[in-house]
Short mmCIF file of C-alpha atoms in Angstrom, two decimals:
data_model
loop_
_atom_site.label_atom_id
_atom_site.label_comp_id
_atom_site.label_asym_id
_atom_site.label_seq_id
_atom_site.Cartn_x
_atom_site.Cartn_y
_atom_site.Cartn_z
CA MET A 1255 93.14 152.25 97.70
CA LYS A 1256 93.59 155.96 97.32
CA LEU A 1257 90.31 157.68 98.14
CA LEU A 1258 89.58 161.72 97.14
CA VAL A 1259 86.41 162.74 99.11
CA THR A 1260 85.38 166.10 97.96
CA GLY A 1261 83.21 168.00 100.32
CA GLY A 1262 85.09 165.99 103.03
CA THR A 1263 85.14 168.41 105.60
CA GLY A 1264 81.12 168.38 105.80
CA PHE A 1265 78.72 165.78 107.10
CA ILE A 1266 78.59 163.15 105.13
CA GLY A 1267 81.63 163.65 103.61
CA SER A 1268 83.82 163.23 106.97
CA HIS A 1269 82.01 160.16 107.66
CA LEU A 1270 82.86 158.80 104.43
CA ALA A 1271 86.76 159.77 104.46
CA GLU A 1272 86.89 158.26 108.76
CA GLU A 1273 85.48 155.19 107.02
CA GLY A 1274 88.60 155.45 104.25
CA ARG A 1275 90.95 155.61 107.08
CA ARG A 1276 89.61 152.60 109.01
CA ARG A 1277 89.70 150.78 106.44
CA GLY A 1278 93.22 151.60 105.80
CA ALA A 1279 92.78 153.58 102.49
CA GLU A 1280 95.14 156.49 101.83
CA VAL A 1281 92.51 159.64 102.27
CA VAL A 1282 92.74 162.90 100.46
CA VAL A 1283 89.98 165.38 101.55
CA LEU A 1284 89.02 168.48 99.68
CA GLY A 1285 86.72 170.80 101.23
CA LEU A 1286 86.12 174.03 102.63
CA THR A 1287 87.53 175.29 106.09
CA ASP A 1288 85.54 178.16 106.75
CA ARG A 1289 82.58 177.20 109.38
CA PRO A 1290 83.62 176.16 113.01
CA GLU A 1291 82.46 172.56 111.94
CA GLU A 1292 84.09 172.26 109.03
CA GLN A 1293 87.33 173.28 110.84
CA ALA A 1294 86.43 170.61 113.47
CA ASN A 1295 85.98 168.24 110.91
CA ALA A 1296 89.33 169.03 109.13
CA ALA A 1297 91.02 168.35 112.22
CA LEU A 1298 89.50 164.84 113.29
CA LEU A 1299 90.58 163.70 109.87
CA SER A 1300 94.11 165.22 110.20
CA ARG A 1301 94.60 163.30 113.10
CA MET A 1302 93.62 160.24 111.62
CA GLY A 1303 96.36 160.64 109.06
CA ALA A 1304 93.98 162.04 106.02
CA GLU A 1305 95.45 164.63 104.03
CA VAL A 1306 93.02 167.61 104.31
CA VAL A 1307 92.91 170.24 101.04
CA SER A 1308 91.26 173.32 101.70
CA GLY A 1309 89.67 175.06 98.87
CA SER A 1310 86.99 174.58 96.24
CA ILE A 1311 85.75 172.41 93.50
CA THR A 1312 85.67 175.85 91.30
CA ASP A 1313 89.66 175.33 91.16
CA ALA A 1314 90.19 173.23 88.13
CA ASP A 1315 93.75 172.94 89.26
CA LEU A 1316 93.52 172.39 92.20
CA CYS A 1317 90.93 169.48 91.49
CA ARG A 1318 93.32 168.22 89.48
CA ARG A 1319 96.15 168.05 92.10
CA ALA A 1320 93.83 166.39 94.99
CA ALA A 1321 93.08 163.79 92.59
CA ARG A 1322 96.34 162.65 91.40
CA GLY A 1323 96.81 159.33 92.03
CA ALA A 1324 93.33 158.64 93.20
CA THR A 1325 91.84 155.27 92.44
CA HIS A 1326 88.66 156.02 93.73
CA ILE A 1327 86.47 159.67 94.27
CA PHE A 1328 83.39 160.17 96.30
CA HIS A 1329 82.20 163.90 95.18
CA LEU A 1330 79.84 165.37 97.51
CA ALA A 1331 81.01 168.92 97.45
CA VAL A 1332 77.99 170.73 96.58
CA ALA A 1333 76.11 174.42 96.67
CA MET A 1334 73.01 173.35 98.47
CA ARG A 1335 71.42 175.45 101.15
CA GLU A 1336 72.62 179.08 100.41
CA GLY A 1337 70.30 181.34 100.29
CA GLY A 1338 69.99 184.28 98.24
CA LYS A 1339 72.80 183.25 95.80
CA SER A 1340 72.53 183.89 92.24
CA ASP A 1341 71.69 180.60 89.92
CA ASP A 1342 75.53 181.13 88.52
CA PHE A 1343 76.56 180.53 92.01
CA PHE A 1344 74.81 177.33 92.15
CA GLU A 1345 76.00 176.05 88.15
CA SER A 1346 79.68 177.36 89.09
CA ILE A 1347 80.08 174.65 92.17
CA ASN A 1348 77.60 171.84 90.87
CA LEU A 1349 78.19 171.89 87.43
CA ASP A 1350 81.51 173.14 86.70
CA GLY A 1351 82.93 171.90 89.76
CA THR A 1352 81.48 168.31 89.19
CA ARG A 1353 83.27 168.59 85.37
CA HIS A 1354 86.52 169.52 86.78
CA LEU A 1355 86.07 166.44 89.25
CA LEU A 1356 85.12 164.35 86.42
CA GLN A 1357 87.99 165.38 84.00
CA ALA A 1358 90.59 164.75 86.66
CA ALA A 1359 88.98 161.39 87.29
CA THR A 1360 89.08 160.41 83.67
CA ALA A 1361 92.75 161.53 83.62
CA GLU A 1362 93.78 159.68 86.62
CA ARG A 1363 91.78 156.44 85.19
CA VAL A 1364 90.05 156.01 88.65
CA GLU A 1365 88.46 152.63 89.22
CA ARG A 1366 85.48 154.41 90.61
CA PHE A 1367 83.73 157.94 90.26
CA VAL A 1368 80.49 157.73 92.75
CA TYR A 1369 78.55 161.04 92.46
CA CYS A 1370 76.04 162.01 95.43
CA SER A 1371 72.97 163.23 94.31
CA THR A 1372 69.74 163.71 96.05
CA ILE A 1373 66.10 162.40 96.47
CA GLY A 1374 65.13 166.05 96.11
CA ILE A 1375 65.34 165.86 92.21
CA TYR A 1376 61.86 164.12 92.42
CA GLY A 1377 60.43 167.23 94.55
CA HIS A 1378 58.90 167.46 97.89
CA ARG A 1379 55.63 166.34 97.59
CA ALA A 1380 55.97 163.33 95.56
CA PRO A 1381 52.71 161.11 95.70
CA GLY A 1382 53.18 157.20 96.71
CA ILE A 1383 56.29 155.60 97.04
CA THR A 1384 59.11 156.92 94.74
CA THR A 1385 61.56 154.76 92.57
CA GLU A 1386 64.78 155.79 90.54
CA ASP A 1387 62.41 155.59 87.40
CA SER A 1388 59.52 157.94 88.90
CA PRO A 1389 59.26 161.26 87.22
CA LEU A 1390 61.85 164.02 88.32
CA SER A 1391 60.40 167.35 89.62
CA PRO A 1392 63.16 169.82 90.70
CA GLY A 1393 61.87 172.44 92.65
CA ASN A 1394 64.98 175.36 92.98
CA ILE A 1395 67.88 175.70 91.30
CA TYR A 1396 69.79 173.36 93.45
CA GLU A 1397 67.66 170.47 92.70
CA ARG A 1398 67.81 171.63 88.79
CA THR A 1399 71.51 171.62 88.83
CA LYS A 1400 71.94 167.89 90.47
CA VAL A 1401 69.60 166.96 87.53
CA THR A 1402 71.91 168.45 85.61
CA ALA A 1403 74.78 166.92 86.92
CA GLU A 1404 73.44 163.65 86.93
CA ARG A 1405 73.50 163.91 82.93
CA LEU A 1406 77.16 164.93 83.20
CA VAL A 1407 78.53 162.20 85.25
CA ARG A 1408 76.03 159.87 82.73
CA ASP A 1409 78.01 161.40 79.81
CA PHE A 1410 81.52 161.30 81.33
CA GLY A 1411 80.40 157.24 82.00
CA ASP A 1412 79.22 156.53 78.16
CA ASN A 1413 81.70 158.58 76.76
CA CYS A 1414 85.12 158.29 78.75
CA ALA A 1415 85.05 154.89 80.31
CA LEU A 1416 85.04 156.40 83.44
CA PRO A 1417 82.92 153.47 86.03
CA VAL A 1418 80.42 156.02 87.50
CA VAL A 1419 77.90 155.49 89.76
CA ILE A 1420 75.00 157.89 91.34
CA LEU A 1421 73.89 157.66 94.86
CA ARG A 1422 70.47 159.39 95.60
CA PRO A 1423 70.60 159.80 99.47
CA ALA A 1424 67.34 160.63 101.36
CA ASP A 1425 67.11 162.69 104.52
CA VAL A 1426 70.76 161.94 106.32
CA TYR A 1427 71.18 162.42 109.92
CA GLY A 1428 73.54 161.09 112.76
CA PRO A 1429 76.64 162.84 114.62
CA ARG A 1430 77.68 166.12 113.51
CA ASP A 1431 74.79 166.45 111.70
CA GLN A 1432 74.19 170.71 112.07
CA ARG A 1433 70.80 170.45 110.15
CA LEU A 1434 69.10 168.39 112.72
CA LEU A 1435 70.73 169.84 115.60
CA LYS A 1436 68.48 172.76 115.42
CA MET A 1437 65.68 170.58 116.07
CA PHE A 1438 67.28 168.60 118.83
CA LYS A 1439 67.90 172.02 120.63
CA GLY A 1440 64.44 173.32 119.95
CA VAL A 1441 63.07 170.49 121.17
CA SER A 1442 65.22 169.45 124.21
CA ARG A 1443 64.44 173.35 125.61
CA GLY A 1444 60.29 172.73 124.71
CA ARG A 1445 61.07 175.64 122.07
CA PHE A 1446 60.55 173.76 118.57
CA PRO A 1447 58.18 175.43 116.21
CA LEU A 1448 56.21 173.08 114.51
CA PHE A 1449 54.60 174.66 111.10
CA GLY A 1450 51.87 172.73 109.90
CA ALA A 1451 50.46 169.95 111.31
CA GLY A 1452 53.59 167.89 110.29
CA SER A 1453 51.50 164.79 108.46
CA GLY A 1454 53.89 164.74 105.85
CA ARG A 1455 56.17 161.22 105.45
CA ARG A 1456 60.11 162.11 105.35
CA HIS A 1457 62.49 159.06 104.00
CA MET A 1458 65.43 159.44 106.86
CA VAL A 1459 68.78 157.40 106.54
CA TYR A 1460 71.49 156.91 109.21
CA VAL A 1461 74.93 158.28 108.02
CA ASP A 1462 76.67 154.96 108.59
CA ASP A 1463 74.46 153.32 106.27
CA VAL A 1464 74.88 155.55 103.54
CA VAL A 1465 78.63 155.59 103.75
CA SER A 1466 78.30 151.97 103.56
CA ALA A 1467 76.12 152.35 100.26
CA PHE A 1468 78.92 154.56 99.08
CA PHE A 1469 81.60 151.70 99.66
CA LYS A 1470 79.27 148.92 98.50
CA ALA A 1471 79.22 151.11 95.12
CA CYS A 1472 82.95 150.32 94.67
CA ASP A 1473 82.63 146.94 95.10
CA ARG A 1474 79.97 146.02 92.86
CA PRO A 1475 80.62 145.75 89.25
CA GLU A 1476 76.56 145.59 89.09
CA ALA A 1477 76.44 149.22 90.18
CA VAL A 1478 78.58 150.92 87.43
CA GLY A 1479 76.09 153.43 85.21
CA GLU A 1480 73.25 152.89 87.96
CA GLY A 1481 71.27 155.87 89.78
CA VAL A 1482 70.53 154.21 93.22
CA ILE A 1483 68.13 155.56 95.82
CA VAL A 1484 69.65 155.13 99.14
CA ALA A 1485 67.01 155.54 102.30
CA GLY A 1486 66.36 154.24 105.81
CA PRO A 1487 64.39 150.68 106.71
CA GLY A 1488 61.08 153.24 106.74
CA SER A 1489 59.69 156.39 106.39
CA CYS A 1490 57.74 158.71 109.38
CA THR A 1491 55.64 161.73 109.40
CA LEU A 1492 57.33 164.68 110.52
CA ARG A 1493 55.44 164.63 113.85
CA GLU A 1494 56.44 161.32 114.59
CA LEU A 1495 60.25 162.43 114.16
CA ILE A 1496 59.77 164.97 116.36
CA ASP A 1497 57.96 162.77 119.05
CA GLU A 1498 61.14 160.41 119.12
CA VAL A 1499 63.50 163.53 119.32
CA THR A 1500 61.10 164.69 122.21
CA ALA A 1501 61.37 161.15 123.83
CA ALA A 1502 65.03 160.36 123.49
CA THR A 1503 65.64 164.16 125.14
CA GLY A 1504 63.20 163.43 127.96
CA SER A 1505 61.85 166.77 127.18
CA ALA A 1506 58.13 167.07 128.41
CA ARG A 1507 57.04 169.18 124.92
CA TYR A 1508 58.58 169.41 121.91
CA GLY A 1509 57.30 173.38 121.73
CA ILE A 1510 54.63 175.32 119.66
CA ARG A 1511 52.72 174.24 116.58
CA LEU A 1512 52.11 177.13 114.36
CA PRO A 1513 50.57 177.59 110.67
CA LEU A 1514 52.12 176.96 107.65
CA ALA A 1515 51.06 178.80 104.90
CA PRO A 1516 51.81 182.48 106.26
CA MET A 1517 55.64 181.28 106.68
CA LEU A 1518 55.83 179.64 103.12
CA ALA A 1519 54.55 182.90 101.95
CA LEU A 1520 57.01 185.10 103.92
CA ALA A 1521 59.51 182.76 102.99
CA ALA A 1522 59.57 183.55 99.60
CA VAL A 1523 58.98 187.46 100.16
CA VAL A 1524 62.29 187.61 102.53
CA GLU A 1525 64.37 185.64 99.97
CA ASP A 1526 63.68 187.58 97.00
CA VAL A 1527 64.12 190.84 98.75
CA SER A 1528 67.59 189.65 100.43
CA ALA A 1529 68.65 188.37 96.50
CA ALA A 1530 68.02 191.86 95.60
CA LEU A 1531 69.97 193.43 98.85
CA ALA A 1532 72.65 191.02 98.32
CA ILE A 1533 72.14 189.54 101.87
CA ASP A 1534 71.54 186.23 103.12
CA PRO A 1535 68.08 185.76 104.06
CA PRO A 1536 67.30 184.59 108.04
CA ILE A 1537 64.40 182.42 106.06
CA TYR A 1538 63.97 180.98 102.68
CA ARG A 1539 61.78 178.70 100.71
CA ARG A 1540 64.04 175.26 101.08
CA ARG A 1541 64.30 175.72 104.57
CA MET A 1542 60.59 175.68 104.99
CA ASP A 1543 60.20 172.62 102.09
CA PHE A 1544 61.44 170.80 105.83
CA PHE A 1545 58.06 171.20 107.02
CA HIS A 1546 56.14 171.19 103.98
CA SER A 1547 57.77 167.95 102.13
CA ASP A 1548 55.73 164.67 102.01
CA SER A 1549 57.82 161.67 100.18
CA GLU A 1550 58.64 158.02 100.55
CA PHE A 1551 60.90 155.79 98.46
CA ASP A 1552 61.54 152.02 97.64
CA THR A 1553 65.05 150.73 98.22
CA SER A 1554 65.01 147.67 96.37
CA ARG A 1555 67.53 148.69 93.40
CA ALA A 1556 70.15 149.57 96.48
CA ARG A 1557 69.18 146.25 97.91
CA ARG A 1558 69.57 144.72 94.23
CA VAL A 1559 72.51 146.14 92.86
CA LEU A 1560 74.23 147.06 96.19
CA ALA A 1561 73.76 144.09 98.05
CA TRP A 1562 72.77 146.78 100.65
CA GLU A 1563 70.43 147.23 103.54
CA PRO A 1564 69.68 150.00 106.20
CA LYS A 1565 70.75 148.85 109.30
CA VAL A 1566 69.97 151.58 111.74
CA ASP A 1567 66.25 152.33 112.34
CA LEU A 1568 65.27 155.66 113.64
CA ARG A 1569 64.84 155.37 117.16
CA GLU A 1570 68.44 153.47 117.39
CA GLY A 1571 69.52 156.43 115.28
CA ILE A 1572 67.93 159.47 117.02
CA ARG A 1573 69.52 157.80 120.10
CA ARG A 1574 73.19 157.82 118.52
CA THR A 1575 73.03 161.17 117.15
CA LEU A 1576 71.74 162.74 120.77
CA GLU A 1577 74.48 161.05 122.65
CA ASP A 1578 77.20 162.50 119.82
CA TYR A 1579 75.64 166.17 120.56
CA ARG A 1580 75.67 165.78 123.98
CA SER A 1581 79.07 164.62 124.11
CA ARG A 1582 79.99 167.65 122.65
CA GLY A 1583 78.03 170.20 124.21
CA ASP A 1584 76.34 170.66 121.21
CA LEU A 1585 72.96 171.10 123.04
CA ASN A 1586 74.21 173.55 125.53
#
């Protein structure tokens, strides 16, 4: 197995590349190395024997070179949380970049192309339990480009005989996760701001379970052509998530509760002004969606098609994540 992982210097991608090396695969990582965490992940993977290629999937020639000889491709490189960026920025990475990878995969006749999509395509406030057949409701440019990219992946699967699988992970967390690190830091210091009541449901999934789903997608013929939700053993409210982190850190209290509605309005204004000034906004709508989301997911298709099920519950996942943060000094 020769595995190419795009976005491999990121959170999920680095875990996939790490597992590939553990399984004895030849691993090529294509990703950015601009941020300290990306540089640290690149160094870790290099020590494990992976080949790290620094660059962007917007470079078609680089994609072809990185994919040379690959038997499997995990495509995770994405423009996701970049606030204040134009639609063209997201489209150049999430659509044009994906097309470059699909073309390279077709030329190399890879055995499996696994595309990492998102549950965000269903919207952030989906009533009831969401399945793969639920209506799509993308709410921002990131989610809209993911919907279009899924169609692109399916087109290559249908028209180019490319064996594709689409995975839609829920809220992924675990060691090296930079997003939840902010919550862990705030809670451990008793200074985390909870905007709103925290009553909306979230469906977390531990990173090791996501990694398992990707490799299952490589092995199961039934997975080809499927779009599959990958979520943890159960959902929780945001407040329950915060309470688990509070208990794990031993903090006396998580912080302070603040009204949500004014922050949603402020985020919209700040994002629009920052876009006009061509600067990164300090707060933006997608960041506030963390406090506003309400969704729960059915994983029966993943169990049936991938022969997969999540192993790590929320309490154990929080414990492992906290242990990793502490070992790295991230909470200091």
